[in-house]
Amino acid sequence: MSREWISEGLYQGWRQELSVDRLLARTKSQFQDIAVFENVDLGRVLMLDGVVQITERDEFVYQEMLTHVPLLEHGDAKRVLIIGAGDGGVLRRVLEHRTVEKAVMVEIDGEVIALSKKFLPAIAGDAWNDPRAEVIVGDGIEYVTNAADGSFDVIIVDSTDPIGVGEVLFTDSFYRHCARILSANGIIVNQCGVPFMQADELRDTSARRAQFFDHVSAYVAAVPTYVGGFMTLGVAAKGTVPGRHAADVIRARAEKAGIANTRYWTPEMHVAAFVLPPYIAQNLPR
């Protein structure tokens, strides 16, 4: 029996293929092409415009590192803004921090939320119903433009690459407003691609943010389905320099926040993730 395969062509000369063992949803929303399917090795998979966004098998790597690192770097984050992340996984991890009082999630494509609730319920768990969560279907850049000064402690941007619907989240205007609405010790983090293949994404994003933040850096996570090596997560801070805390400090903050039973993140992995190989570090502002 022949199997259907779907090809991810993110790069010009390098593709990966995933078997579609059971197609759950395939639709074109107002913003993008959405596919959800089952794969024998990866579980359920969400693809947007032909690019893998999340799989049940390895989502914990990306979600834990995108969330726990900035919140624990901050150390006292009570108000968190999430841009994108329509599958709900980041919202779930943010709300695992019992010290967080409010988490606002702004996702432009309501269809992604609806399909994730229906076909990927384990990703978000009970986060959708948490009283601390406010989920808005809307434009992230419009939201940060209108938000009050200093209204958030941490901003987490979980978007597609800077093409199509995600392009506006990599602009000077967006980062200027993010800096404005962050508190004095505020931190912003967003995915900056796989630098082995997308070095310009990390380089350009870091240069843009350096105009508005005192400290610009990055850390890495090894996400198997994001092909090409380490995924970089770009971080910018208004207060202390990211990545300078000892593991014992991060551990104490995690215990206070109630973070336990992680599968990738640990205090030691947290600290080590900021140690970049030269081919990645060279793309950061000097």
mmCIF file of N, CA, C and O in Angstrom, residues 73 187-190 192 202 205-207 209-210 213-220 232-237 240-244 273-276 280-281 283-285:
data_model
loop_
_atom_site.group_PDB
_atom_site.id
_atom_site.type_symbol
_atom_site.label_atom_id
_atom_site.label_comp_id
_atom_site.label_asym_id
_atom_site.label_seq_id
_atom_site.Cartn_x
_atom_site.Cartn_y
_atom_site.Cartn_z
ATOM 1 N N GLU A 73 14.942 33.914 33.357
ATOM 2 C CA GLU A 73 15.954 34.962 33.242
ATOM 3 C C GLU A 73 15.451 36.247 33.911
ATOM 4 O O GLU A 73 16.197 36.952 34.585
ATOM 5 N N ILE A 187 12.015 41.516 29.075
ATOM 6 C CA ILE A 187 12.728 40.621 28.155
ATOM 7 C C ILE A 187 11.782 40.231 27.023
ATOM 8 O O ILE A 187 10.593 39.970 27.253
ATOM 9 N N ILE A 188 12.314 40.173 25.811
ATOM 10 C CA ILE A 188 11.573 39.642 24.671
ATOM 11 C C ILE A 188 12.370 38.504 24.055
ATOM 12 O O ILE A 188 13.606 38.544 24.002
ATOM 13 N N VAL A 189 11.670 37.475 23.613
ATOM 14 C CA VAL A 189 12.312 36.345 22.944
ATOM 15 C C VAL A 189 11.479 35.959 21.732
ATOM 16 O O VAL A 189 10.253 36.080 21.744
ATOM 17 N N ASN A 190 12.148 35.548 20.673
ATOM 18 C CA ASN A 190 11.445 34.992 19.517
ATOM 19 C C ASN A 190 12.349 34.047 18.762
ATOM 20 O O ASN A 190 13.573 34.122 18.857
ATOM 21 N N CYS A 192 14.497 32.648 15.874
ATOM 22 C CA CYS A 192 15.286 33.316 14.825
ATOM 23 C C CYS A 192 15.834 32.321 13.809
ATOM 24 O O CYS A 192 16.890 32.542 13.220
ATOM 25 N N LEU A 202 18.800 35.508 12.057
ATOM 26 C CA LEU A 202 19.348 35.867 13.361
ATOM 27 C C LEU A 202 20.097 37.188 13.286
ATOM 28 O O LEU A 202 19.938 38.053 14.158
ATOM 29 N N THR A 205 17.515 40.207 12.654
ATOM 30 C CA THR A 205 16.651 40.424 13.811
ATOM 31 C C THR A 205 17.431 41.024 14.972
ATOM 32 O O THR A 205 16.973 41.959 15.641
ATOM 33 N N SER A 206 18.641 40.501 15.215
ATOM 34 C CA SER A 206 19.457 41.000 16.321
ATOM 35 C C SER A 206 19.850 42.456 16.094
ATOM 36 O O SER A 206 19.838 43.276 17.027
ATOM 37 N N ALA A 207 20.201 42.792 14.862
ATOM 38 C CA ALA A 207 20.578 44.176 14.555
ATOM 39 C C ALA A 207 19.408 45.129 14.752
ATOM 40 O O ALA A 207 19.571 46.245 15.262
ATOM 41 N N ARG A 209 16.838 44.741 16.822
ATOM 42 C CA ARG A 209 16.508 44.868 18.236
ATOM 43 C C ARG A 209 17.572 45.649 19.003
ATOM 44 O O ARG A 209 17.263 46.262 20.033
ATOM 45 N N ALA A 210 18.798 45.625 18.521
ATOM 46 C CA ALA A 210 19.870 46.367 19.191
ATOM 47 C C ALA A 210 19.612 47.874 19.175
ATOM 48 O O ALA A 210 20.204 48.610 19.972
ATOM 49 N N PHE A 213 17.069 47.873 22.520
ATOM 50 C CA PHE A 213 17.358 47.146 23.748
ATOM 51 C C PHE A 213 18.842 47.246 24.083
ATOM 52 O O PHE A 213 19.696 47.206 23.186
ATOM 53 N N ASP A 214 19.143 47.313 25.372
ATOM 54 C CA ASP A 214 20.540 47.420 25.807
ATOM 55 C C ASP A 214 21.312 46.130 25.575
ATOM 56 O O ASP A 214 22.519 46.165 25.313
ATOM 57 N N HIS A 215 20.629 44.995 25.695
ATOM 58 C CA HIS A 215 21.314 43.709 25.610
ATOM 59 C C HIS A 215 20.620 42.810 24.591
ATOM 60 O O HIS A 215 19.411 42.568 24.695
ATOM 61 N N VAL A 216 21.371 42.325 23.619
ATOM 62 C CA VAL A 216 20.843 41.443 22.581
ATOM 63 C C VAL A 216 21.701 40.195 22.523
ATOM 64 O O VAL A 216 22.926 40.276 22.431
ATOM 65 N N SER A 217 21.066 39.044 22.596
ATOM 66 C CA SER A 217 21.802 37.788 22.602
ATOM 67 C C SER A 217 20.932 36.707 21.968
ATOM 68 O O SER A 217 19.906 36.996 21.347
ATOM 69 N N ALA A 218 21.339 35.459 22.147
ATOM 70 C CA ALA A 218 20.576 34.324 21.638
ATOM 71 C C ALA A 218 20.984 33.080 22.398
ATOM 72 O O ALA A 218 22.059 33.020 22.999
ATOM 73 N N TYR A 219 20.115 32.100 22.369
ATOM 74 C CA TYR A 219 20.443 30.791 22.926
ATOM 75 C C TYR A 219 19.876 29.736 21.977
ATOM 76 O O TYR A 219 19.150 30.074 21.027
ATOM 77 N N VAL A 220 20.236 28.495 22.196
ATOM 78 C CA VAL A 220 19.905 27.464 21.215
ATOM 79 C C VAL A 220 19.116 26.313 21.837
ATOM 80 O O VAL A 220 19.159 26.087 23.045
ATOM 81 N N THR A 232 17.822 28.773 16.847
ATOM 82 C CA THR A 232 18.194 29.867 17.729
ATOM 83 C C THR A 232 16.952 30.604 18.214
ATOM 84 O O THR A 232 15.991 30.814 17.468
ATOM 85 N N LEU A 233 16.999 30.999 19.453
ATOM 86 C CA LEU A 233 15.953 31.791 20.075
ATOM 87 C C LEU A 233 16.597 33.108 20.473
ATOM 88 O O LEU A 233 17.444 33.166 21.368
ATOM 89 N N GLY A 234 16.230 34.152 19.754
ATOM 90 C CA GLY A 234 16.827 35.457 19.986
ATOM 91 C C GLY A 234 16.208 36.125 21.197
ATOM 92 O O GLY A 234 14.990 36.116 21.360
ATOM 93 N N VAL A 235 17.050 36.696 22.054
ATOM 94 C CA VAL A 235 16.558 37.325 23.276
ATOM 95 C C VAL A 235 17.137 38.726 23.390
ATOM 96 O O VAL A 235 18.296 38.969 23.043
ATOM 97 N N ALA A 236 16.310 39.656 23.831
ATOM 98 C CA ALA A 236 16.746 41.035 24.056
ATOM 99 C C ALA A 236 16.183 41.495 25.388
ATOM 100 O O ALA A 236 15.048 41.161 25.743
ATOM 101 N N ALA A 237 16.993 42.263 26.129
ATOM 102 C CA ALA A 237 16.604 42.645 27.482
ATOM 103 C C ALA A 237 16.876 44.109 27.748
ATOM 104 O O ALA A 237 17.847 44.679 27.245
ATOM 105 N N THR A 240 19.070 43.229 33.052
ATOM 106 C CA THR A 240 20.310 42.471 33.170
ATOM 107 C C THR A 240 20.631 41.728 31.878
ATOM 108 O O THR A 240 19.749 41.432 31.074
ATOM 109 N N VAL A 241 21.894 41.406 31.702
ATOM 110 C CA VAL A 241 22.354 40.702 30.505
ATOM 111 C C VAL A 241 21.845 39.262 30.531
ATOM 112 O O VAL A 241 22.074 38.538 31.511
ATOM 113 N N PRO A 242 21.152 38.797 29.501
ATOM 114 C CA PRO A 242 20.657 37.416 29.489
ATOM 115 C C PRO A 242 21.804 36.407 29.482
ATOM 116 O O PRO A 242 22.849 36.626 28.875
ATOM 117 N N GLY A 243 21.583 35.297 30.184
ATOM 118 C CA GLY A 243 22.532 34.198 30.149
ATOM 119 C C GLY A 243 23.681 34.304 31.122
ATOM 120 O O GLY A 243 24.632 33.525 31.030
ATOM 121 N N ARG A 244 23.627 35.214 32.068
ATOM 122 C CA ARG A 244 24.730 35.405 33.006
ATOM 123 C C ARG A 244 24.470 34.792 34.384
ATOM 124 O O ARG A 244 25.359 34.814 35.232
ATOM 125 N N ALA A 273 22.726 26.677 27.144
ATOM 126 C CA ALA A 273 22.124 27.086 25.870
ATOM 127 C C ALA A 273 22.643 28.424 25.383
ATOM 128 O O ALA A 273 22.575 28.725 24.183
ATOM 129 N N PHE A 274 23.179 29.236 26.290
ATOM 130 C CA PHE A 274 23.711 30.538 25.906
ATOM 131 C C PHE A 274 25.160 30.459 25.410
ATOM 132 O O PHE A 274 25.708 31.471 24.961
ATOM 133 N N VAL A 275 25.771 29.286 25.498
ATOM 134 C CA VAL A 275 27.140 29.107 24.999
ATOM 135 C C VAL A 275 27.043 28.745 23.522
ATOM 136 O O VAL A 275 26.693 27.620 23.168
ATOM 137 N N LEU A 276 27.354 29.706 22.661
ATOM 138 C CA LEU A 276 27.112 29.544 21.228
ATOM 139 C C LEU A 276 28.379 29.171 20.475
ATOM 140 O O LEU A 276 29.439 29.747 20.723
ATOM 141 N N ILE A 280 27.379 30.611 14.984
ATOM 142 C CA ILE A 280 26.141 31.272 15.382
ATOM 143 C C ILE A 280 26.439 32.624 16.020
ATOM 144 O O ILE A 280 25.822 33.626 15.685
ATOM 145 N N ALA A 281 27.401 32.647 16.935
ATOM 146 C CA ALA A 281 27.724 33.883 17.668
ATOM 147 C C ALA A 281 28.130 35.026 16.742
ATOM 148 O O ALA A 281 27.878 36.194 17.051
ATOM 149 N N ASN A 283 26.818 36.099 14.250
ATOM 150 C CA ASN A 283 25.665 36.824 13.713
ATOM 151 C C ASN A 283 25.027 37.768 14.711
ATOM 152 O O ASN A 283 24.041 38.446 14.382
ATOM 153 N N LEU A 284 25.594 37.868 15.908
ATOM 154 C CA LEU A 284 25.080 38.786 16.927
ATOM 155 C C LEU A 284 25.836 40.106 16.882
ATOM 156 O O LEU A 284 27.008 40.140 16.486
ATOM 157 N N PRO A 285 25.207 41.193 17.310
ATOM 158 C CA PRO A 285 25.906 42.487 17.348
ATOM 159 C C PRO A 285 27.117 42.406 18.263
ATOM 160 O O PRO A 285 27.078 41.776 19.320
#
